[in-house]
Amino acid sequence: MAKNNNTVSVLAFEKKLVPSDGYMYGTNWHDRSKQVPLKLTEKSVRGTISNRLKPAIKNDPVKLNAEVEKANLQTVDTCALSPEHDTLQLRFTLKILGGLQEPSACNNVEFKQSYAKAVSDYIEREAFTELGKRYAQNLANARFLWRNRVGAENIEVQIHILNNNIDQKWTFDATKFSTRNFDCNDDNVIALGKYIAKALASKDDFLMLKINCFVKVGSGQEVYPSEELVLDKGNSKTKKSKILYSVNGIAGMHSQKIGNALRSIDTWYAEFHDPEKTAGVIAIEPYGAVTNLGKAYRTPKEKQDFYTFFDQWARGTNLKRIEDEHYVMAVLVRGGVFGESDK
């Protein structure tokens, strides 16, 4: 039990956007009757020295030549379409769950009651409409392709609701939808967003989507599955410098990577509209962390982080902006452990 009425030392929420791993296949844009599972290929290559050198080496031509002559041998995984195929197909499913009214774990009864009221008020006023639309646009624009989206001639996203009581399908031209803003007013995106919002707002309902994405990248072109994080560098089985992800021999995308793309909807942080400081659309995170930039865009010092907003909102204090409420709810959709210390 909590030591006082203000402390919630145990608090957790289950994630409400649950993607599967993505599976990658090769096919042709104008004839998709056959799809061939993509396999990983191992290559051994000789690279060149390109890292920064110590002054003693870079300022001495003899030492520099000796360093450059060293073999930079690497064994890496690669993945590419066959010469007969010009299109990548990525398949995955996405389950959207309701039940945000109840934390999966909470050890403070009073807090749980005030939290439930705050969520109910948000659902009554907003009904997850904005979040649903943003998640729908990230499906329509194929943000989940990551690097595979760059340089693609054509991208088609097919979405099919798999719930038994719903027969609904959409086909989107992903190149028509922005990944830099959420100003889209497309009727089909809005319609898909309403289904997503309805599931999120429910107490125990769900929505199951099947996503097929076709990307015309060119015959024999390289494609990019997820890359594995190698923790045990000393393991003899992991001496490759790059290990790609596969599922049952089929090249794949991590469910976590797909999920990160779908929840990249945060345009509400303070620096978004500053051309010199913005990171563009970022993933929903408690501190607005963008790891590849090494920066947190929502800091407690600026009182823009999740915990600053959540501690007020969940205890009955109205936030100044509706955008801050959207952000709080999006973090809860993301899920996580958010308990606080009583010390």
C-alpha positions as a Markdown table, in Angstrom:
| # | Residue | x | y | z |
|---|---|---|---|---|
| 1 | Met | 0.0 | 0.0 | 0.0 |
| 2 | Ala | 1.1 | 3.6 | -0.5 |
| 3 | Lys | 2.3 | 5.5 | 2.5 |
| 4 | Asn | 0.1 | 8.5 | 1.8 |
| 5 | Asn | -2.8 | 9.6 | -0.4 |
| 6 | Asn | -0.5 | 11.3 | -2.9 |
| 7 | Thr | 2.0 | 8.6 | -3.6 |
| 8 | Val | 1.5 | 5.9 | -6.2 |
| 9 | Ser | 4.6 | 3.7 | -6.0 |
| 10 | Val | 3.1 | 1.0 | -8.2 |
| 11 | Leu | 1.5 | 2.2 | -11.5 |
| 12 | Ala | 1.6 | 0.5 | -14.9 |
| 13 | Phe | -0.3 | 0.5 | -18.1 |
| 14 | Glu | -0.3 | -2.1 | -20.9 |
| 15 | Lys | 0.4 | -0.9 | -24.4 |
| 16 | Lys | -2.7 | -0.5 | -26.5 |
| 17 | Leu | -1.1 | -0.5 | -30.0 |
| 18 | Val | 0.2 | -4.1 | -30.5 |
| 19 | Pro | 1.9 | -4.7 | -33.9 |
| 20 | Ser | 3.2 | -8.1 | -35.0 |
| 21 | Asp | 6.6 | -8.5 | -36.5 |
| 22 | Gly | 6.8 | -7.5 | -40.2 |
| 23 | Tyr | 7.5 | -10.1 | -42.8 |
| 24 | Met | 9.3 | -9.2 | -46.1 |
| 25 | Tyr | 8.6 | -10.7 | -49.5 |
| 26 | Gly | 9.7 | -10.0 | -53.1 |
| 27 | Thr | 7.2 | -9.5 | -56.0 |
| 28 | Asn | 6.5 | -7.3 | -59.0 |
| 29 | Trp | 4.5 | -4.1 | -59.0 |
| 30 | His | 2.3 | -5.0 | -62.0 |
| 31 | Asp | 2.0 | -8.7 | -61.2 |
| 32 | Arg | 1.6 | -9.5 | -57.5 |
| 33 | Ser | 0.3 | -13.0 | -57.9 |
| 34 | Lys | 3.4 | -14.5 | -56.5 |
| 35 | Gln | 5.4 | -13.4 | -53.5 |
| 36 | Val | 8.7 | -14.9 | -52.6 |
| 37 | Pro | 10.0 | -14.7 | -49.0 |
| 38 | Leu | 13.1 | -12.7 | -48.8 |
| 39 | Lys | 16.2 | -14.3 | -47.3 |
| 40 | Leu | 19.3 | -12.9 | -45.6 |
| 41 | Thr | 22.6 | -13.2 | -47.4 |
| 42 | Glu | 26.0 | -13.1 | -45.8 |
| 43 | Lys | 28.8 | -11.1 | -47.4 |
| 44 | Ser | 32.4 | -10.7 | -46.6 |
| 45 | Val | 33.7 | -7.3 | -47.7 |
| 46 | Arg | 36.9 | -5.3 | -47.3 |
| 47 | Gly | 36.2 | -1.8 | -46.1 |
| 48 | Thr | 38.4 | 1.3 | -45.9 |
| 49 | Ile | 39.6 | 3.2 | -42.9 |
| 50 | Ser | 37.3 | 6.2 | -42.5 |
| 51 | Asn | 37.2 | 7.0 | -38.8 |
| 52 | Arg | 39.0 | 10.0 | -37.3 |
| 53 | Leu | 42.6 | 9.3 | -36.6 |
| 54 | Lys | 44.9 | 10.5 | -33.8 |
| 55 | Pro | 47.0 | 13.6 | -34.6 |
| 56 | Ala | 50.2 | 11.6 | -34.5 |
| 57 | Ile | 48.9 | 9.4 | -37.3 |
| 58 | Lys | 47.1 | 11.8 | -39.5 |
| 59 | Asn | 49.9 | 14.3 | -39.5 |
| 60 | Asp | 52.5 | 11.7 | -40.5 |
| 61 | Pro | 52.2 | 10.6 | -44.1 |
| 62 | Val | 54.1 | 7.3 | -43.5 |
| 63 | Lys | 51.9 | 6.4 | -40.5 |
| 64 | Leu | 48.8 | 7.4 | -42.4 |
| 65 | Asn | 49.7 | 5.2 | -45.4 |
| 66 | Ala | 50.4 | 2.3 | -43.1 |
| 67 | Glu | 47.0 | 2.8 | -41.4 |
| 68 | Val | 45.1 | 3.0 | -44.7 |
| 69 | Glu | 46.8 | -0.2 | -45.9 |
| 70 | Lys | 45.3 | -2.2 | -43.1 |
| 71 | Ala | 42.6 | -4.5 | -44.1 |
| 72 | Asn | 39.2 | -3.6 | -42.7 |
| 73 | Leu | 37.5 | -7.0 | -43.2 |
| 74 | Gln | 33.9 | -7.3 | -42.3 |
| 75 | Thr | 31.2 | -10.0 | -42.5 |
| 76 | Val | 27.7 | -8.5 | -42.8 |
| 77 | Asp | 24.1 | -9.6 | -43.5 |
| 78 | Thr | 22.4 | -8.1 | -46.4 |
| 79 | Cys | 18.9 | -8.5 | -48.0 |
| 80 | Ala | 17.9 | -7.7 | -51.6 |
| 81 | Leu | 15.2 | -8.4 | -54.1 |
| 82 | Ser | 16.0 | -10.9 | -56.9 |
| 83 | Pro | 16.7 | -9.5 | -60.4 |
| 84 | Glu | 13.2 | -10.7 | -61.4 |
| 85 | His | 11.5 | -8.7 | -58.7 |
| 86 | Asp | 11.1 | -4.9 | -58.4 |
| 87 | Thr | 8.8 | -4.6 | -55.4 |
| 88 | Leu | 9.1 | -5.2 | -51.7 |
| 89 | Gln | 6.0 | -6.5 | -49.8 |
| 90 | Leu | 5.8 | -5.9 | -46.0 |
| 91 | Arg | 3.1 | -7.7 | -44.1 |
| 92 | Phe | 2.1 | -7.3 | -40.5 |
| 93 | Thr | -1.0 | -7.1 | -38.3 |
| 94 | Leu | -1.9 | -4.5 | -35.7 |
| 95 | Lys | -4.2 | -4.9 | -32.7 |
| 96 | Ile | -5.7 | -1.8 | -31.0 |
| 97 | Leu | -7.0 | -2.4 | -27.5 |
| 98 | Gly | -9.3 | -0.5 | -25.2 |
| 99 | Gly | -9.3 | -0.4 | -21.4 |
| 100 | Leu | -7.3 | 2.7 | -20.7 |
| 101 | Gln | -9.8 | 3.5 | -17.9 |
| 102 | Glu | -8.1 | 1.0 | -15.7 |
| 103 | Pro | -4.3 | 0.8 | -15.0 |
| 104 | Ser | -2.9 | -2.8 | -15.2 |
| 105 | Ala | -1.4 | -2.1 | -11.7 |
| 106 | Cys | -2.1 | 0.7 | -9.2 |
| 107 | Asn | -1.6 | 0.6 | -5.4 |
| 108 | Asn | -3.5 | 3.8 | -4.5 |
| 109 | Val | -7.3 | 3.7 | -4.5 |
| 110 | Glu | -7.9 | 7.5 | -4.4 |
| 111 | Phe | -5.5 | 8.1 | -7.3 |
| 112 | Lys | -7.1 | 5.3 | -9.3 |
| 113 | Gln | -10.5 | 7.0 | -8.9 |
| 114 | Ser | -9.2 | 10.4 | -9.9 |
| 115 | Tyr | -7.4 | 9.0 | -12.8 |
| 116 | Ala | -10.5 | 7.1 | -14.0 |
| 117 | Lys | -12.5 | 10.3 | -13.9 |
| 118 | Ala | -9.8 | 12.2 | -15.9 |
| 119 | Val | -9.8 | 9.5 | -18.6 |
| 120 | Ser | -13.6 | 9.4 | -18.7 |
| 121 | Asp | -13.7 | 13.2 | -19.1 |
| 122 | Tyr | -11.2 | 13.0 | -22.0 |
| 123 | Ile | -13.1 | 10.2 | -23.7 |
| 124 | Glu | -16.4 | 12.1 | -23.4 |
| 125 | Arg | -14.9 | 15.3 | -24.8 |
| 126 | Glu | -12.3 | 14.1 | -27.3 |
| 127 | Ala | -13.2 | 10.4 | -27.9 |
| 128 | Phe | -9.5 | 9.8 | -29.1 |
| 129 | Thr | -10.4 | 11.4 | -32.4 |
| 130 | Glu | -7.1 | 13.2 | -32.8 |
| 131 | Leu | -4.9 | 10.3 | -31.8 |
| 132 | Gly | -6.9 | 7.9 | -33.9 |
| 133 | Lys | -6.5 | 10.1 | -37.0 |
| 134 | Arg | -2.7 | 10.4 | -36.4 |
| 135 | Tyr | -2.2 | 6.7 | -36.0 |
| 136 | Ala | -4.3 | 6.1 | -39.1 |
| 137 | Gln | -2.1 | 8.6 | -41.1 |
| 138 | Asn | 1.0 | 6.8 | -40.0 |
| 139 | Leu | -0.4 | 3.7 | -41.5 |
| 140 | Ala | -1.5 | 5.4 | -44.7 |
| 141 | Asn | 1.8 | 7.2 | -45.2 |
| 142 | Ala | 3.8 | 3.9 | -44.6 |
| 143 | Arg | 6.1 | 5.5 | -42.0 |
| 144 | Phe | 6.7 | 2.0 | -40.7 |
| 145 | Leu | 8.8 | 1.3 | -43.7 |
| 146 | Trp | 11.6 | 3.4 | -42.3 |
| 147 | Arg | 14.6 | 3.4 | -44.7 |
| 148 | Asn | 12.7 | 1.3 | -47.2 |
| 149 | Arg | 10.5 | 4.3 | -47.8 |
| 150 | Val | 13.3 | 6.5 | -49.2 |
| 151 | Gly | 13.7 | 6.5 | -52.9 |
| 152 | Ala | 10.7 | 4.3 | -53.6 |
| 153 | Glu | 8.9 | 5.0 | -56.9 |
| 154 | Asn | 5.5 | 3.8 | -55.7 |
| 155 | Ile | 4.1 | 2.8 | -52.3 |
| 156 | Glu | 0.7 | 1.2 | -51.8 |
| 157 | Val | -0.8 | 0.4 | -48.4 |
| 158 | Gln | -3.7 | -2.0 | -48.1 |
| 159 | Ile | -5.5 | -2.2 | -44.8 |
| 160 | His | -8.2 | -4.7 | -43.9 |
| 161 | Ile | -10.2 | -4.9 | -40.7 |
| 162 | Leu | -10.2 | -8.5 | -39.5 |
| 163 | Asn | -12.9 | -8.3 | -36.8 |
| 164 | Asn | -15.7 | -10.7 | -37.7 |
| 165 | Asn | -18.4 | -8.1 | -37.4 |
| 166 | Ile | -16.7 | -5.5 | -39.6 |
| 167 | Asp | -16.1 | -5.8 | -43.4 |
| 168 | Gln | -14.0 | -2.8 | -44.3 |
| 169 | Lys | -10.9 | -2.3 | -46.5 |
| 170 | Trp | -8.8 | 0.7 | -47.6 |
| 171 | Thr | -6.1 | 1.2 | -50.2 |
| 172 | Phe | -3.8 | 4.2 | -49.8 |
| 173 | Asp | -1.1 | 5.8 | -52.0 |
| 174 | Ala | 1.4 | 6.4 | -49.3 |
| 175 | Thr | 3.3 | 9.0 | -51.4 |
| 176 | Lys | 0.2 | 11.3 | -51.1 |
| 177 | Phe | 0.4 | 11.6 | -47.3 |
| 178 | Ser | 2.9 | 13.6 | -45.4 |
| 179 | Thr | 5.3 | 12.3 | -42.7 |
| 180 | Arg | 6.1 | 15.8 | -41.5 |
| 181 | Asn | 2.7 | 17.0 | -40.3 |
| 182 | Phe | -0.9 | 15.8 | -39.5 |
| 183 | Asp | -2.9 | 18.3 | -41.5 |
| 184 | Cys | -4.4 | 15.5 | -43.6 |
| 185 | Asn | -8.2 | 15.7 | -44.2 |
| 186 | Asp | -8.5 | 12.6 | -46.4 |
| 187 | Asp | -11.9 | 10.9 | -45.9 |
| 188 | Asn | -10.4 | 7.4 | -45.8 |
| 189 | Val | -7.8 | 8.3 | -43.2 |
| 190 | Ile | -10.5 | 9.9 | -41.1 |
| 191 | Ala | -12.7 | 6.8 | -41.4 |
| 192 | Leu | -9.9 | 4.5 | -40.4 |
| 193 | Gly | -9.0 | 6.9 | -37.5 |
| 194 | Lys | -12.6 | 6.6 | -36.2 |
| 195 | Tyr | -12.3 | 2.9 | -36.0 |
| 196 | Ile | -9.0 | 3.1 | -34.1 |
| 197 | Ala | -10.4 | 5.8 | -31.8 |
| 198 | Lys | -13.5 | 3.8 | -31.1 |
| 199 | Ala | -11.4 | 0.8 | -30.0 |
| 200 | Leu | -9.1 | 3.0 | -27.8 |
| 201 | Ala | -12.1 | 4.6 | -26.1 |
| 202 | Ser | -13.8 | 1.3 | -25.3 |
| 203 | Lys | -13.5 | -0.5 | -22.0 |
| 204 | Asp | -12.8 | -3.9 | -23.3 |
| 205 | Asp | -13.2 | -3.9 | -27.1 |
| 206 | Phe | -10.4 | -4.3 | -29.7 |
| 207 | Leu | -9.7 | -3.7 | -33.4 |
| 208 | Met | -7.6 | -6.1 | -35.5 |
| 209 | Leu | -6.0 | -4.8 | -38.7 |
| 210 | Lys | -4.1 | -6.6 | -41.5 |
| 211 | Ile | -1.6 | -4.4 | -43.3 |
| 212 | Asn | 0.0 | -5.3 | -46.7 |
| 213 | Cys | 2.4 | -2.7 | -48.1 |
| 214 | Phe | 3.9 | -2.8 | -51.6 |
| 215 | Val | 7.0 | -0.7 | -52.3 |
| 216 | Lys | 8.4 | -0.4 | -55.8 |
| 217 | Val | 12.2 | 0.0 | -55.2 |
| 218 | Gly | 13.7 | -1.4 | -58.4 |
| 219 | Ser | 14.8 | -4.8 | -59.7 |
| 220 | Gly | 17.4 | -6.5 | -57.5 |
| 221 | Gln | 17.6 | -3.5 | -55.1 |
| 222 | Glu | 18.7 | -3.8 | -51.5 |
| 223 | Val | 16.0 | -3.7 | -48.9 |
| 224 | Tyr | 16.4 | -3.1 | -45.1 |
| 225 | Pro | 15.1 | -5.5 | -42.5 |
| 226 | Ser | 15.6 | -4.6 | -38.8 |
| 227 | Glu | 19.2 | -4.8 | -37.5 |
| 228 | Glu | 19.8 | -6.9 | -34.4 |
| 229 | Leu | 21.5 | -5.4 | -31.3 |
| 230 | Val | 24.5 | -7.7 | -30.5 |
| 231 | Leu | 25.1 | -7.6 | -26.8 |
| 232 | Asp | 27.6 | -10.4 | -26.5 |
| 233 | Lys | 30.5 | -9.2 | -28.6 |
| 234 | Gly | 32.7 | -12.2 | -27.5 |
| 235 | Asn | 30.3 | -14.8 | -28.7 |
| 236 | Ser | 31.8 | -16.8 | -31.6 |
| 237 | Lys | 28.4 | -16.9 | -33.4 |
| 238 | Thr | 28.1 | -13.1 | -33.5 |
| 239 | Lys | 31.3 | -12.1 | -35.2 |
| 240 | Lys | 29.4 | -10.4 | -38.0 |
| 241 | Ser | 29.6 | -6.6 | -37.8 |
| 242 | Lys | 25.9 | -6.4 | -38.9 |
| 243 | Ile | 23.2 | -9.0 | -38.1 |
| 244 | Leu | 19.8 | -8.5 | -39.7 |
| 245 | Tyr | 16.5 | -9.8 | -38.3 |
| 246 | Ser | 14.7 | -12.8 | -39.7 |
| 247 | Val | 11.7 | -14.9 | -38.5 |
| 248 | Asn | 11.7 | -18.6 | -39.6 |
| 249 | Gly | 14.1 | -17.7 | -42.3 |
| 250 | Ile | 12.1 | -14.7 | -43.6 |
| 251 | Ala | 13.6 | -11.3 | -43.4 |
| 252 | Gly | 11.7 | -9.2 | -41.0 |
| 253 | Met | 11.0 | -5.9 | -39.1 |
| 254 | His | 10.9 | -5.9 | -35.3 |
| 255 | Ser | 7.5 | -5.2 | -33.9 |
| 256 | Gln | 9.1 | -2.6 | -31.7 |
| 257 | Lys | 10.3 | -0.7 | -34.7 |
| 258 | Ile | 6.9 | -0.8 | -36.4 |
| 259 | Gly | 5.4 | 0.4 | -33.1 |
| 260 | Asn | 7.8 | 3.2 | -32.8 |
| 261 | Ala | 6.8 | 4.5 | -36.3 |
| 262 | Leu | 3.1 | 4.3 | -35.5 |
| 263 | Arg | 3.5 | 6.3 | -32.3 |
| 264 | Ser | 5.6 | 9.0 | -34.0 |
| 265 | Ile | 2.9 | 11.6 | -33.6 |
| 266 | Asp | 4.3 | 14.1 | -31.3 |
| 267 | Thr | 4.2 | 17.6 | -32.9 |
| 268 | Trp | 3.2 | 19.2 | -29.6 |
| 269 | Tyr | 6.6 | 19.7 | -28.0 |
| 270 | Ala | 7.8 | 23.3 | -27.7 |
| 271 | Glu | 10.6 | 23.2 | -30.3 |
| 272 | Phe | 8.6 | 21.6 | -33.1 |
| 273 | His | 7.8 | 24.9 | -34.9 |
| 274 | Asp | 11.4 | 26.3 | -34.5 |
| 275 | Pro | 13.2 | 25.6 | -37.8 |
| 276 | Glu | 16.6 | 25.7 | -36.1 |
| 277 | Lys | 15.7 | 23.3 | -33.2 |
| 278 | Thr | 13.0 | 21.0 | -34.4 |
| 279 | Ala | 13.4 | 17.3 | -34.8 |
| 280 | Gly | 10.2 | 17.1 | -36.8 |
| 281 | Val | 7.6 | 14.5 | -35.8 |
| 282 | Ile | 9.0 | 12.5 | -32.9 |
| 283 | Ala | 7.8 | 9.3 | -31.2 |
| 284 | Ile | 5.7 | 9.5 | -28.1 |
| 285 | Glu | 8.1 | 9.2 | -25.1 |
| 286 | Pro | 7.9 | 10.4 | -21.5 |
| 287 | Tyr | 10.8 | 12.7 | -22.0 |
| 288 | Gly | 10.6 | 13.2 | -25.7 |
| 289 | Ala | 13.8 | 11.2 | -26.3 |
| 290 | Val | 15.3 | 11.1 | -29.8 |
| 291 | Thr | 18.2 | 8.7 | -29.4 |
| 292 | Asn | 19.8 | 9.2 | -32.7 |
| 293 | Leu | 20.1 | 12.9 | -31.9 |
| 294 | Gly | 21.0 | 12.3 | -28.3 |
| 295 | Lys | 18.5 | 14.8 | -27.1 |
| 296 | Ala | 15.3 | 14.9 | -24.9 |
| 297 | Tyr | 12.7 | 17.4 | -26.2 |
| 298 | Arg | 10.5 | 17.2 | -23.2 |
| 299 | Thr | 12.5 | 18.0 | -20.0 |
| 300 | Pro | 11.3 | 18.3 | -16.4 |
| 301 | Lys | 13.2 | 21.6 | -16.2 |
| 302 | Glu | 10.9 | 23.1 | -18.9 |
| 303 | Lys | 7.9 | 21.3 | -17.3 |
| 304 | Gln | 7.0 | 19.7 | -20.6 |
| 305 | Asp | 7.6 | 16.0 | -19.7 |
| 306 | Phe | 4.9 | 13.4 | -19.2 |
| 307 | Tyr | 5.2 | 13.2 | -15.5 |
| 308 | Thr | 4.8 | 16.9 | -15.0 |
| 309 | Phe | 1.5 | 16.8 | -17.0 |
| 310 | Phe | 0.3 | 13.4 | -15.7 |
| 311 | Asp | 0.7 | 14.2 | -12.0 |
| 312 | Gln | -1.5 | 17.2 | -12.4 |
| 313 | Trp | -4.0 | 15.8 | -14.9 |
| 314 | Ala | -4.6 | 12.4 | -13.2 |
| 315 | Arg | -5.3 | 14.1 | -9.9 |
| 316 | Gly | -8.0 | 16.4 | -11.3 |
| 317 | Thr | -6.1 | 19.5 | -12.4 |
| 318 | Asn | -6.9 | 20.8 | -15.9 |
| 319 | Leu | -4.0 | 21.2 | -18.2 |
| 320 | Lys | -3.6 | 24.5 | -20.1 |
| 321 | Arg | -3.6 | 23.0 | -23.6 |
| 322 | Ile | -5.7 | 20.2 | -25.1 |
| 323 | Glu | -2.5 | 19.2 | -26.9 |
| 324 | Asp | -0.9 | 18.4 | -23.6 |
| 325 | Glu | -3.8 | 16.1 | -22.8 |
| 326 | His | -3.4 | 14.4 | -26.2 |
| 327 | Tyr | 0.2 | 13.9 | -25.4 |
| 328 | Val | -0.5 | 12.4 | -21.9 |
| 329 | Met | -3.1 | 10.0 | -23.4 |
| 330 | Ala | -0.7 | 9.0 | -26.2 |
| 331 | Val | 2.0 | 8.0 | -23.6 |
| 332 | Leu | -0.6 | 5.9 | -21.8 |
| 333 | Val | -1.5 | 4.2 | -25.1 |
| 334 | Arg | 2.2 | 3.5 | -25.4 |
| 335 | Gly | 2.2 | 1.9 | -22.0 |
| 336 | Gly | 4.9 | 1.5 | -19.4 |
| 337 | Val | 5.7 | 1.6 | -15.7 |
| 338 | Phe | 5.1 | 5.0 | -14.2 |
| 339 | Gly | 5.2 | 4.6 | -10.4 |
| 340 | Glu | 6.8 | 7.2 | -8.2 |
| 341 | Ser | 8.9 | 7.0 | -5.1 |
| 342 | Asp | 7.5 | 7.9 | -1.7 |
| 343 | Lys | 10.9 | 9.2 | -0.5 |
